[in-house]
PDB file of C-alpha atoms in Angstrom:
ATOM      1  CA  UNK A   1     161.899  10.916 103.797  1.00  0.00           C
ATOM      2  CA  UNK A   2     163.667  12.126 100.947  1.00  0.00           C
ATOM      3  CA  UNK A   3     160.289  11.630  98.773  1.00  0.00           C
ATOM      4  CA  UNK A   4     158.076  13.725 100.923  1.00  0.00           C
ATOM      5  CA  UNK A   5     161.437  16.862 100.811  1.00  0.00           C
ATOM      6  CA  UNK A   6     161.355  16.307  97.094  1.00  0.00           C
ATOM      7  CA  UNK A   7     157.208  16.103  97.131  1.00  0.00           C
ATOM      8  CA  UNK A   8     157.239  19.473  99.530  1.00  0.00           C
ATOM      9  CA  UNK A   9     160.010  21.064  97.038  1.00  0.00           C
ATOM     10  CA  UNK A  10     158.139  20.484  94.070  1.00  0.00           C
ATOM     11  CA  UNK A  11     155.160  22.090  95.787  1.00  0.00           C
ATOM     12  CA  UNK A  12     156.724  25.068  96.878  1.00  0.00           C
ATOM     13  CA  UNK A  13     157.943  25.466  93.212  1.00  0.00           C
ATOM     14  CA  UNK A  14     154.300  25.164  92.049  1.00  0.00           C
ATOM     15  CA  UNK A  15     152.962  27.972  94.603  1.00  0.00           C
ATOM     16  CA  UNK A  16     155.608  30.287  93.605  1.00  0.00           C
ATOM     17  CA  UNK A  17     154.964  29.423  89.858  1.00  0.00           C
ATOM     18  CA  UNK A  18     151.306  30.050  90.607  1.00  0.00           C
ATOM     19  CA  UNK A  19     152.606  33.219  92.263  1.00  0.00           C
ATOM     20  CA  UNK A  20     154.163  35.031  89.665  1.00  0.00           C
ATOM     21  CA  UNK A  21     151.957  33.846  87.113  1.00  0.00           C
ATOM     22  CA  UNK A  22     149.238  36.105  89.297  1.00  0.00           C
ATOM     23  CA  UNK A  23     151.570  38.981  89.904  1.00  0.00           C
ATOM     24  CA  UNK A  24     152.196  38.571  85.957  1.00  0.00           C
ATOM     25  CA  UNK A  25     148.311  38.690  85.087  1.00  0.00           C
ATOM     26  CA  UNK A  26     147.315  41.560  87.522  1.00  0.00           C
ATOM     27  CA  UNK A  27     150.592  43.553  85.843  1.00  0.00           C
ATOM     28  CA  UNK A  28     148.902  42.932  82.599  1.00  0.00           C
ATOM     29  CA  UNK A  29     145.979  44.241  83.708  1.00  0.00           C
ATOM     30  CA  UNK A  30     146.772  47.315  85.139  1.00  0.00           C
ATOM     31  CA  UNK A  31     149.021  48.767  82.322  1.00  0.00           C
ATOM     32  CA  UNK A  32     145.774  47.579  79.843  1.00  0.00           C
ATOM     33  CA  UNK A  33     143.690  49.676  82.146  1.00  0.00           C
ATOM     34  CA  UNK A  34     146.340  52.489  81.686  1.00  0.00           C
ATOM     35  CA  UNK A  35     145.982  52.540  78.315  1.00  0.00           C
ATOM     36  CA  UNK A  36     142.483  52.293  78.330  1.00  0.00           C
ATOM     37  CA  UNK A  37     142.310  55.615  80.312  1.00  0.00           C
ATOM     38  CA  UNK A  38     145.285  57.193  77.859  1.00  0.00           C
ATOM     39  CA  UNK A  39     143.481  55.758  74.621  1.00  0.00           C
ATOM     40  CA  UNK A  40     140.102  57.130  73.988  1.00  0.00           C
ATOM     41  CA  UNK A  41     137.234  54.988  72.777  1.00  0.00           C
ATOM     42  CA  UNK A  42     135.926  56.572  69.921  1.00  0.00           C
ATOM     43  CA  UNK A  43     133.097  54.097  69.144  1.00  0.00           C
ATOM     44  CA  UNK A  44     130.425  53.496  72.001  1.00  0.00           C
ATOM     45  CA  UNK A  45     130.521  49.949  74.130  1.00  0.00           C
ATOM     46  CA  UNK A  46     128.166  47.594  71.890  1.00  0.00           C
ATOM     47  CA  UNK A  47     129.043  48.293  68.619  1.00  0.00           C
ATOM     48  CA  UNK A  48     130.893  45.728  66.049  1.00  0.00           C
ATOM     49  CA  UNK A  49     134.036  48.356  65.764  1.00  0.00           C
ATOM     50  CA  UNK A  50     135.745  49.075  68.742  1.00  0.00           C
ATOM     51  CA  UNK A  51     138.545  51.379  67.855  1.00  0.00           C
ATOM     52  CA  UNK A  52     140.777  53.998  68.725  1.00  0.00           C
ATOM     53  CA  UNK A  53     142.083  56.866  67.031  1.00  0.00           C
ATOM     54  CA  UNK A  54     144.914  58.720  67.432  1.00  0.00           C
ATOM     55  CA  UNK A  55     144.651  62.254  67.758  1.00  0.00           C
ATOM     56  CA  UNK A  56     147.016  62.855  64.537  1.00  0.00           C
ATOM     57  CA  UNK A  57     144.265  60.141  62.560  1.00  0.00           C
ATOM     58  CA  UNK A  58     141.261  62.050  63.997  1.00  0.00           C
ATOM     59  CA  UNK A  59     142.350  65.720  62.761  1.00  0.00           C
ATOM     60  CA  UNK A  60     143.517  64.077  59.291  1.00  0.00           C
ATOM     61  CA  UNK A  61     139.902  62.935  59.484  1.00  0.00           C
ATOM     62  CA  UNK A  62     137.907  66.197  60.320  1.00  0.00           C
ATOM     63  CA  UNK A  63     140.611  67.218  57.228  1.00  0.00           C
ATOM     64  CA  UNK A  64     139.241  64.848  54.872  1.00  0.00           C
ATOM     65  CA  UNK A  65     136.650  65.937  52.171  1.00  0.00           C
ATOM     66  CA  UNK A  66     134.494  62.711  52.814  1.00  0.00           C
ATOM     67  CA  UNK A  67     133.192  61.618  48.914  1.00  0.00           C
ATOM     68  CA  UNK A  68     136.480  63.175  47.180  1.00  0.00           C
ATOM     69  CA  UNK A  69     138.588  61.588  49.607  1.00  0.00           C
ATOM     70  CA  UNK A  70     141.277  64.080  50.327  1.00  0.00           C
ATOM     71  CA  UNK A  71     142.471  67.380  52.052  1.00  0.00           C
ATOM     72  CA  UNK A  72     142.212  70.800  50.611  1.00  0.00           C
ATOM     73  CA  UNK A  73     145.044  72.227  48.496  1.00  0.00           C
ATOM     74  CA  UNK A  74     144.676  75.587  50.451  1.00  0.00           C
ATOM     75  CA  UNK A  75     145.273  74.303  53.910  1.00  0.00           C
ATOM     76  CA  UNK A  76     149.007  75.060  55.081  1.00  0.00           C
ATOM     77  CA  UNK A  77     148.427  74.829  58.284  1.00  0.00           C
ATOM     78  CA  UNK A  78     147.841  70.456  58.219  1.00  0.00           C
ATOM     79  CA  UNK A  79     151.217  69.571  57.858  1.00  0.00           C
ATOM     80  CA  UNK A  80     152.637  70.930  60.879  1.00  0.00           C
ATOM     81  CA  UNK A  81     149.736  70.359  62.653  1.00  0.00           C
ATOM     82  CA  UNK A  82     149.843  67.042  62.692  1.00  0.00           C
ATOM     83  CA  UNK A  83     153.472  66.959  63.712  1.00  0.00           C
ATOM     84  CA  UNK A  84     151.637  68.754  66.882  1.00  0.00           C
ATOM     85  CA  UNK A  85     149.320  65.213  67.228  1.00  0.00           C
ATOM     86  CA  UNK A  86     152.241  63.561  67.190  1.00  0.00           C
ATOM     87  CA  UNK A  87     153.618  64.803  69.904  1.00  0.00           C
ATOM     88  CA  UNK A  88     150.322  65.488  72.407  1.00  0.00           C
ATOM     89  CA  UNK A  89     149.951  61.489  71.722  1.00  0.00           C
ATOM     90  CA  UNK A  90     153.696  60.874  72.895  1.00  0.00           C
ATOM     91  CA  UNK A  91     152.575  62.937  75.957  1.00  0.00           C
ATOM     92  CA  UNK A  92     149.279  61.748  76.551  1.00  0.00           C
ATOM     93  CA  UNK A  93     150.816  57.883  76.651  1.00  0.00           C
ATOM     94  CA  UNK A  94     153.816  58.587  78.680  1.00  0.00           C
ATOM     95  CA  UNK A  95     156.695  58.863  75.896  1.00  0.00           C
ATOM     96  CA  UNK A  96     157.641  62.633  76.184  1.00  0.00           C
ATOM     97  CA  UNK A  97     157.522  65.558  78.782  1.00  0.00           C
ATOM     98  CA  UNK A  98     159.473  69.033  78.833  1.00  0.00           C
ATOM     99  CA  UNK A  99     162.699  68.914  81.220  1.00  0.00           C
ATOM    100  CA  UNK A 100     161.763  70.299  84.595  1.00  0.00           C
ATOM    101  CA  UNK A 101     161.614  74.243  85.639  1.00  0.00           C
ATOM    102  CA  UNK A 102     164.980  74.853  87.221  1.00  0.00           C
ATOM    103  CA  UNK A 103     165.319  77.475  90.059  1.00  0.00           C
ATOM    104  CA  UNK A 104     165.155  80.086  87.392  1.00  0.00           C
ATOM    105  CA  UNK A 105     162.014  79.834  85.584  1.00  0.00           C
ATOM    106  CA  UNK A 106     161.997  79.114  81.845  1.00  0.00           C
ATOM    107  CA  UNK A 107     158.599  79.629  79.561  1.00  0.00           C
ATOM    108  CA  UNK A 108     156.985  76.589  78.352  1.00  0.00           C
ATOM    109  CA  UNK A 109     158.897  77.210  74.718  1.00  0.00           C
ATOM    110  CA  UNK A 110     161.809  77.593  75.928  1.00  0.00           C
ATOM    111  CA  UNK A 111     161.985  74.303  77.858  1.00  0.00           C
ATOM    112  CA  UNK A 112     163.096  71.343  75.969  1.00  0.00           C
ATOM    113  CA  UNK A 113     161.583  67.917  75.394  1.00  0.00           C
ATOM    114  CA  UNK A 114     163.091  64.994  76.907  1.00  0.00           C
ATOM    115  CA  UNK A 115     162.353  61.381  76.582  1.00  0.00           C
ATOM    116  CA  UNK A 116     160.221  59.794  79.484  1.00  0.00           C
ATOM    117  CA  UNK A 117     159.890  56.185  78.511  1.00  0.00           C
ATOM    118  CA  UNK A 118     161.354  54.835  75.440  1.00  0.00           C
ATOM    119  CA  UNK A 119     159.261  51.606  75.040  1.00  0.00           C
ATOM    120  CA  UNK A 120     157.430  51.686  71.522  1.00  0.00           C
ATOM    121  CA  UNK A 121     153.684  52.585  71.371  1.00  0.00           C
ATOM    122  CA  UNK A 122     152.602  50.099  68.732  1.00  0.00           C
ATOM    123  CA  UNK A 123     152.410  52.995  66.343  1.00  0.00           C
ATOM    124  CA  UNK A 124     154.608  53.308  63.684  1.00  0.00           C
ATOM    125  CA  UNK A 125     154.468  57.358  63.251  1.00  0.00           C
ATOM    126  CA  UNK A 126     154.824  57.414  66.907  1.00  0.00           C
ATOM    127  CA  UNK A 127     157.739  55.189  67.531  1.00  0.00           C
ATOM    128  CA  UNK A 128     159.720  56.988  64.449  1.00  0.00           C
ATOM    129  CA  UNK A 129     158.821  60.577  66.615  1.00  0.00           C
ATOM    130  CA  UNK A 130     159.686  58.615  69.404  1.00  0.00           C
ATOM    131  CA  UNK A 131     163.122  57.652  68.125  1.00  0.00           C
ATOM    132  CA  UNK A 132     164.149  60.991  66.874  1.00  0.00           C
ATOM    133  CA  UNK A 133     163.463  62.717  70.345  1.00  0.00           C
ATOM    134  CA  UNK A 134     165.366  59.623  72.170  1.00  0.00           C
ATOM    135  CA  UNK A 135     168.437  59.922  69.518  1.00  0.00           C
ATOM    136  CA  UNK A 136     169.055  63.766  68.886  1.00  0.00           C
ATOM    137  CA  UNK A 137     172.101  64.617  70.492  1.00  0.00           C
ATOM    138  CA  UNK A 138     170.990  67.979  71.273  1.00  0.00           C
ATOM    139  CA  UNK A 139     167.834  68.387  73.523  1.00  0.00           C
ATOM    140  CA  UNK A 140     165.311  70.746  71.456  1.00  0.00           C
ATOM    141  CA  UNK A 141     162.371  72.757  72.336  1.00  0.00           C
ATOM    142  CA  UNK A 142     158.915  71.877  71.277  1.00  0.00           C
ATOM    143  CA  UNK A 143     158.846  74.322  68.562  1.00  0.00           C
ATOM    144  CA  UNK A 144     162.268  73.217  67.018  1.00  0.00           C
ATOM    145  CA  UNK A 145     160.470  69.419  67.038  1.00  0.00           C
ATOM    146  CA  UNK A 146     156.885  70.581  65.003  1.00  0.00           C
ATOM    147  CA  UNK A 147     159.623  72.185  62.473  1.00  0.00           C
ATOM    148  CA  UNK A 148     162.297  69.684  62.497  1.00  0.00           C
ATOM    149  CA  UNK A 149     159.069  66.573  62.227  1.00  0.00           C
ATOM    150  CA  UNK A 150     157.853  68.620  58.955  1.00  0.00           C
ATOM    151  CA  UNK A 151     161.307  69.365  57.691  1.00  0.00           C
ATOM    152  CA  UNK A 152     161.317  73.445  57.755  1.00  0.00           C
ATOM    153  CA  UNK A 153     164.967  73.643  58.974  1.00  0.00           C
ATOM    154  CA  UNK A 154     167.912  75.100  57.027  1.00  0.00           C
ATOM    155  CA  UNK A 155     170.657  72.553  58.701  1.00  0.00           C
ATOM    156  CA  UNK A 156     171.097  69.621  56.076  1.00  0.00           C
ATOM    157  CA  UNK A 157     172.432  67.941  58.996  1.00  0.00           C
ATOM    158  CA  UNK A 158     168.427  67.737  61.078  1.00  0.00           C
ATOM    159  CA  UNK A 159     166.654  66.943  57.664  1.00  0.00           C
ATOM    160  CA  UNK A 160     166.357  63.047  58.415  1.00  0.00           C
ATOM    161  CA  UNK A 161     164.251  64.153  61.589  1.00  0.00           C
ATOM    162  CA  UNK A 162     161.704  64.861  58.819  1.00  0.00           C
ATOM    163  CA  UNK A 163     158.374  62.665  59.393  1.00  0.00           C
ATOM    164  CA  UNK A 164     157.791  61.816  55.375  1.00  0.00           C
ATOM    165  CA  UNK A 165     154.502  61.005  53.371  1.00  0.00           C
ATOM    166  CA  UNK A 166     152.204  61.580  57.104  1.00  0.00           C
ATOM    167  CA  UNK A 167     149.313  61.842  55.456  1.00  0.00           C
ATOM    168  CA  UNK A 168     149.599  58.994  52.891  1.00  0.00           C
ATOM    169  CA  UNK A 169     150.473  56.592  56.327  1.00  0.00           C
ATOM    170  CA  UNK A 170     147.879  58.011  58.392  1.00  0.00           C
ATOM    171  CA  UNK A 171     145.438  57.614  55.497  1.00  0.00           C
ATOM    172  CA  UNK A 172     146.771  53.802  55.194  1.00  0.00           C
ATOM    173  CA  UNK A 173     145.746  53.179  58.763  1.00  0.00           C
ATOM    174  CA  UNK A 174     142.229  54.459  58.993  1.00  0.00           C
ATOM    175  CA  UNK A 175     141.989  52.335  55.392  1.00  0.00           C
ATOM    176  CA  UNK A 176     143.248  49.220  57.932  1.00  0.00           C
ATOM    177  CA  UNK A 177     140.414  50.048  60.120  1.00  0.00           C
ATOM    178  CA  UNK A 178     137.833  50.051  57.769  1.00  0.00           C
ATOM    179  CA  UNK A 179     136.939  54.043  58.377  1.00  0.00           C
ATOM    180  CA  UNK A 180     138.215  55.156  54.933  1.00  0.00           C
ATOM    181  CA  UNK A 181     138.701  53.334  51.421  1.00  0.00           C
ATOM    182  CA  UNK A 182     140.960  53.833  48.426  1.00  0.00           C
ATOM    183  CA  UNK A 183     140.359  55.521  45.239  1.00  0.00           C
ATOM    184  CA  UNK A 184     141.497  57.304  42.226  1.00  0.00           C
ATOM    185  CA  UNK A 185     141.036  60.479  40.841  1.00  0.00           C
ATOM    186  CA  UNK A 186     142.089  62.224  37.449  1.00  0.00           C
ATOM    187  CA  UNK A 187     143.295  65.544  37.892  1.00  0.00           C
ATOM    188  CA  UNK A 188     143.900  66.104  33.508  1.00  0.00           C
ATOM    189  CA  UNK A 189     147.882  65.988  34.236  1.00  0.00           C
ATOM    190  CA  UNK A 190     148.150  63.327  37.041  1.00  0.00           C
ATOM    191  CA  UNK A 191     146.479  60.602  38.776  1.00  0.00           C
ATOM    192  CA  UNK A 192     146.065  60.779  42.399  1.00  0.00           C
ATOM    193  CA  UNK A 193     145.186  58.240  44.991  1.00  0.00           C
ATOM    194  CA  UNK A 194     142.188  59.161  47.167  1.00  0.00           C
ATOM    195  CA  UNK A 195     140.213  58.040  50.327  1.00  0.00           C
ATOM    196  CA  UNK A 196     136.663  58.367  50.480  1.00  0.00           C
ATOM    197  CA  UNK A 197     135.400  58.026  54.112  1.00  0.00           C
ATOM    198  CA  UNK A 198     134.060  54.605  54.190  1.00  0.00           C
ATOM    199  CA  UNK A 199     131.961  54.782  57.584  1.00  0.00           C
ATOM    200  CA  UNK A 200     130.133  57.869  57.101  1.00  0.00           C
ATOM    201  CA  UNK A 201     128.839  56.860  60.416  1.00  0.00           C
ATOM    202  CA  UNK A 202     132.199  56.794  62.307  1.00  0.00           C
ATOM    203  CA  UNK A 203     132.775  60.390  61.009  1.00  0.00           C
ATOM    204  CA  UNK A 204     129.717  61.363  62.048  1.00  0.00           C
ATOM    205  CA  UNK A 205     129.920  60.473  65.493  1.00  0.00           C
ATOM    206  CA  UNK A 206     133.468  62.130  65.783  1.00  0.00           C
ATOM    207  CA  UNK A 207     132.170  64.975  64.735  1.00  0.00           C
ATOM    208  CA  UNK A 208     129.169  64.937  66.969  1.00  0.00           C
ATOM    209  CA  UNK A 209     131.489  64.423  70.020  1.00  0.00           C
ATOM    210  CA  UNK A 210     133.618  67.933  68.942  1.00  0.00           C
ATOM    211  CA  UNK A 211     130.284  69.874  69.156  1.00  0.00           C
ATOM    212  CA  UNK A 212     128.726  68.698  71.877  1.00  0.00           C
ATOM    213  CA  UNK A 213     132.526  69.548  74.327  1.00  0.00           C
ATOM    214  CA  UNK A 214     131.803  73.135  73.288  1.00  0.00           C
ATOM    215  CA  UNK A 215     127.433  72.558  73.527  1.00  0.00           C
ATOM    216  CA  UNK A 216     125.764  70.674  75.478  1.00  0.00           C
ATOM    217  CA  UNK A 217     128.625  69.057  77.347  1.00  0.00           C
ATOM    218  CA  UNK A 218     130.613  71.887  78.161  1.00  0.00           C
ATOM    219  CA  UNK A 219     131.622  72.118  81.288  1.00  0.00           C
ATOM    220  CA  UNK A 220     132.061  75.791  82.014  1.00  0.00           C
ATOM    221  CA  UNK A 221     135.971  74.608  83.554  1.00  0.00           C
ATOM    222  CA  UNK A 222     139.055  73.646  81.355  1.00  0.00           C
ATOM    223  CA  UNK A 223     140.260  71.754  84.102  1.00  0.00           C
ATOM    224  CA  UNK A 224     137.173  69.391  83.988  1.00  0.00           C
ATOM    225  CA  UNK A 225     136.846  68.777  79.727  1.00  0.00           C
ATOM    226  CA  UNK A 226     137.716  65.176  78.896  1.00  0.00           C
ATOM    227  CA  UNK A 227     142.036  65.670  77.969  1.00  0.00           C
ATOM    228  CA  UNK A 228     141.866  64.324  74.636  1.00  0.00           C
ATOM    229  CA  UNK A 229     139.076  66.374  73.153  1.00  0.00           C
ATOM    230  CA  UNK A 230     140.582  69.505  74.501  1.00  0.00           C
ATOM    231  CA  UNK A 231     143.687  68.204  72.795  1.00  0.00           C
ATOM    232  CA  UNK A 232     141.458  67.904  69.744  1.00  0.00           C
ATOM    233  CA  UNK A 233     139.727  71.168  70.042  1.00  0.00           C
ATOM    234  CA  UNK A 234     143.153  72.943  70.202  1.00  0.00           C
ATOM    235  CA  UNK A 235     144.933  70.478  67.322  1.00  0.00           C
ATOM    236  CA  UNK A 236     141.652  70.879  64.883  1.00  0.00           C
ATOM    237  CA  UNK A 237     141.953  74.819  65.453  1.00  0.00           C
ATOM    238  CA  UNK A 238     145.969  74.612  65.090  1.00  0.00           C
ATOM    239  CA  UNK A 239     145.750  72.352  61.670  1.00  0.00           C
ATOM    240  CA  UNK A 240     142.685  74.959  60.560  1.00  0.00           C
ATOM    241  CA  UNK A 241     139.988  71.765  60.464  1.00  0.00           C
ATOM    242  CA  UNK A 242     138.006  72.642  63.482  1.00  0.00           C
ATOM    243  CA  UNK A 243     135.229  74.653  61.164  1.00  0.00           C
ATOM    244  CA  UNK A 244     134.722  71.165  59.512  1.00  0.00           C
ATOM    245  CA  UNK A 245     132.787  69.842  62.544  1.00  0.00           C
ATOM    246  CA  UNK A 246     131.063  73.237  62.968  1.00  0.00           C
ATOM    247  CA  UNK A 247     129.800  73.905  59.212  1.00  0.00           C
ATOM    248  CA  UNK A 248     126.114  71.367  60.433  1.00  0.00           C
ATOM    249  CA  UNK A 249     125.590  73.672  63.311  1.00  0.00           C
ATOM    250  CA  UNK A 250     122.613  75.997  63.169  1.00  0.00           C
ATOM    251  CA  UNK A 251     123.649  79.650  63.406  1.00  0.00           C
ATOM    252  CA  UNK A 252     122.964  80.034  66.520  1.00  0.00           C
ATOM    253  CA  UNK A 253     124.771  76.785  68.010  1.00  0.00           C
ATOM    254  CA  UNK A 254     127.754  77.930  65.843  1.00  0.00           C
ATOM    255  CA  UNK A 255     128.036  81.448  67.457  1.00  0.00           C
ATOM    256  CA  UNK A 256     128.119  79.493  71.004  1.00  0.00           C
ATOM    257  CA  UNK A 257     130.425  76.710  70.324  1.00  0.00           C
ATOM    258  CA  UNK A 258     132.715  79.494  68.353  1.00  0.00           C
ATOM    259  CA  UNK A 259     132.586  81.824  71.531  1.00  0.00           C
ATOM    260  CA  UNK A 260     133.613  78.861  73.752  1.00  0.00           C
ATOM    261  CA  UNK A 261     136.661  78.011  71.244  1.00  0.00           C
ATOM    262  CA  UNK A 262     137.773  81.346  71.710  1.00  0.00           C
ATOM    263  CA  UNK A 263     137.402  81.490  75.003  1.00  0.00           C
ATOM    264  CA  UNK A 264     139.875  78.441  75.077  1.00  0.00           C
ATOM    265  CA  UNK A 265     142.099  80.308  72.707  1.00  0.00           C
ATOM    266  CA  UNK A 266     142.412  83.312  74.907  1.00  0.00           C
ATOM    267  CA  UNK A 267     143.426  81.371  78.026  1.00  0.00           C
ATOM    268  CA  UNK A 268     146.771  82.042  79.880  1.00  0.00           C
ATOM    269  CA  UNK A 269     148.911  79.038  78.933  1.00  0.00           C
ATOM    270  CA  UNK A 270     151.360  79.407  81.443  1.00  0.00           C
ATOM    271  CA  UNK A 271     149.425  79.511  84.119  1.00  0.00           C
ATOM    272  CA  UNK A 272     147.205  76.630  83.016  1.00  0.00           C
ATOM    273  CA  UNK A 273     150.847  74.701  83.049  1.00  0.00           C
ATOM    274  CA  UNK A 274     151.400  76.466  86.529  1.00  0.00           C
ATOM    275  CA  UNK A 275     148.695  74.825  87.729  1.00  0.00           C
ATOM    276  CA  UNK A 276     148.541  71.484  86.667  1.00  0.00           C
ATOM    277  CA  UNK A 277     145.313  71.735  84.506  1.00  0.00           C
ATOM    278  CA  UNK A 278     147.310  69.241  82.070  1.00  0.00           C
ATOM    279  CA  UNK A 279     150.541  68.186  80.819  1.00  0.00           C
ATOM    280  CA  UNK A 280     152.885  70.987  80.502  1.00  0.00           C
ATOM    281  CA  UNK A 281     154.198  69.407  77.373  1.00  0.00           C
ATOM    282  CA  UNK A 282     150.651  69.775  75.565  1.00  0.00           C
ATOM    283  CA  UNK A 283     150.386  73.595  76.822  1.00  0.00           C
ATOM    284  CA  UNK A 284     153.672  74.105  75.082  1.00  0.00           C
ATOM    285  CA  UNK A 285     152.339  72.693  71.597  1.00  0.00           C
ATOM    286  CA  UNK A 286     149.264  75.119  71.708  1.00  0.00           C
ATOM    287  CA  UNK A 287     151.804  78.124  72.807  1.00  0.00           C
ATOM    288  CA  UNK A 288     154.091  76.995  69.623  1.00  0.00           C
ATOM    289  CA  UNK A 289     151.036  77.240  67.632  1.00  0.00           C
ATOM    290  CA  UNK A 290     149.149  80.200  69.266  1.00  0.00           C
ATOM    291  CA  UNK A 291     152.381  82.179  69.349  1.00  0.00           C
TER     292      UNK A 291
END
């Protein structure tokens, strides 16, 4: 008797084992399928190279002079616009969103940026954004974050918010991914390290997918573009890159997908936030830069 209670016991234990290992693999599942619909497949199903960009590696490489290997000297506007990447792709994978209107309504920049879920992302800029937001003892706006991640504040005290050598690190990562390579290149007085694009291919097809949102593929709605390449459309204009992927188009293709751009441009942010077109987070970045 007591053999079959210890037989029945063990076989309990084994269903409910079996059980939870289920529960486990179907939790798996769905937060993979979450990030698949947060992370955007750059490379069509079928090819050898299956990977996903960030929007902070994508602008960096719409940046990129492809056979010298690095950004212009002239462009000011890079620095801080990545910092804006940064934070989109905190919002886009769940990490960030702006505090929530209060009885009396507050603008989008004047709403601050609170921490949503503090598990890493996998990335290392990310997670160091990510840790900054989640430590600072004093809840900022999205503005104060773009200038405190590129270190433009006068309080000694925020400087170590600063996000250092972005470039070099993104760089580093599309080298890890095979899309870019490393160089060298003598400037007379210095040396500098350089990364030629690697997969002209890659590039190409990046750039390809910018045109066609605003050509053949636009949809005539901001609510119904694809949320990562209007985050790209915006970023690219913000970090002053977005003429990159237009300087192939015929002039007549140009004068479209430049009317369409501006069209986006003149759009009333606050009441695309008001009505839920997309994250209010990412409406405040382009109002921080649009400003």
């Amino acid at each position: 008797m007591s053999m079959v209670r210890e037989g029945g016991s063990q076989l309990v234990q084994r269903r409910t084992e079996a059980t939870q290992a289920a529960a486990a693999a179907a939790s798996s599942s769905n937060q993979s399928a979450n990030y698949d619909s947060d992370e955007e497949v750059v490379v069509a199903g079928g090819s050898d190279k299956d990977l996903r960009l960030t929007l902070t590696e994508e602008v960096f490489l719409l940046a990129l002079k492809d056979r010298e290997g690095y950004t212009s000297f002239w462009n000011d506007c890079l620095s801080s616009g990545l910092r804006g990447c940064i934070l989109v792709e905190l919002t886009l994978r769940g990490r960030i969103m702006l505090e929530k209107q209060a009885a009396r309504r507050k603008t989008l920049l004047n709403r601050k940026v609170v921490c949503k879920n503090e598990a890493p992302t996998g990335d290392v800029l990310l997670d160091e954004a990510l840790t900054h937001i989640r430590q600072c003892k004093v809840e900022e706006g999205v503005q104060s974050w773009i200038d405190l991640l590129s270190g433009e504040t006068w309080n000694p005290l925020k400087l170590h918010y600063q996000l250092r050598n972005v470039r070099q690190r993104v760089a580093k990562n599309l080298v890890e991914k095979s899309v870019l390579t490393t160089g060298k290149q003598n400037f007379v007085l210095f040396d500098m390290k350089t990364h030629p694009v690697q997969d002209d291919a890659f590039k190409s097809r990046l750039v390809k997918r910018v045109q066609e949102a605003v050509l053949s593929k636009w949809p005539n709605d901001v609510s119904k573009m694809d949320r990562r390449m209007l985050a790209l459309i915006y970023l690219a204009h913000a970090s002053d890159v977005l003429e990159n992927a237009f300087q192939p188009l015929s002039d007549e293709d140009y004068d479209v997908a430049m009317r369409r751009v501006r069209y986006l441009l003149d759009l009333d942010l606050e009441e695309q936030a008001n009505n839920g077109t997309f994250n209010d987070l990412f409406w405040a970045v382009v109002s921080a830069f649009l400003k």
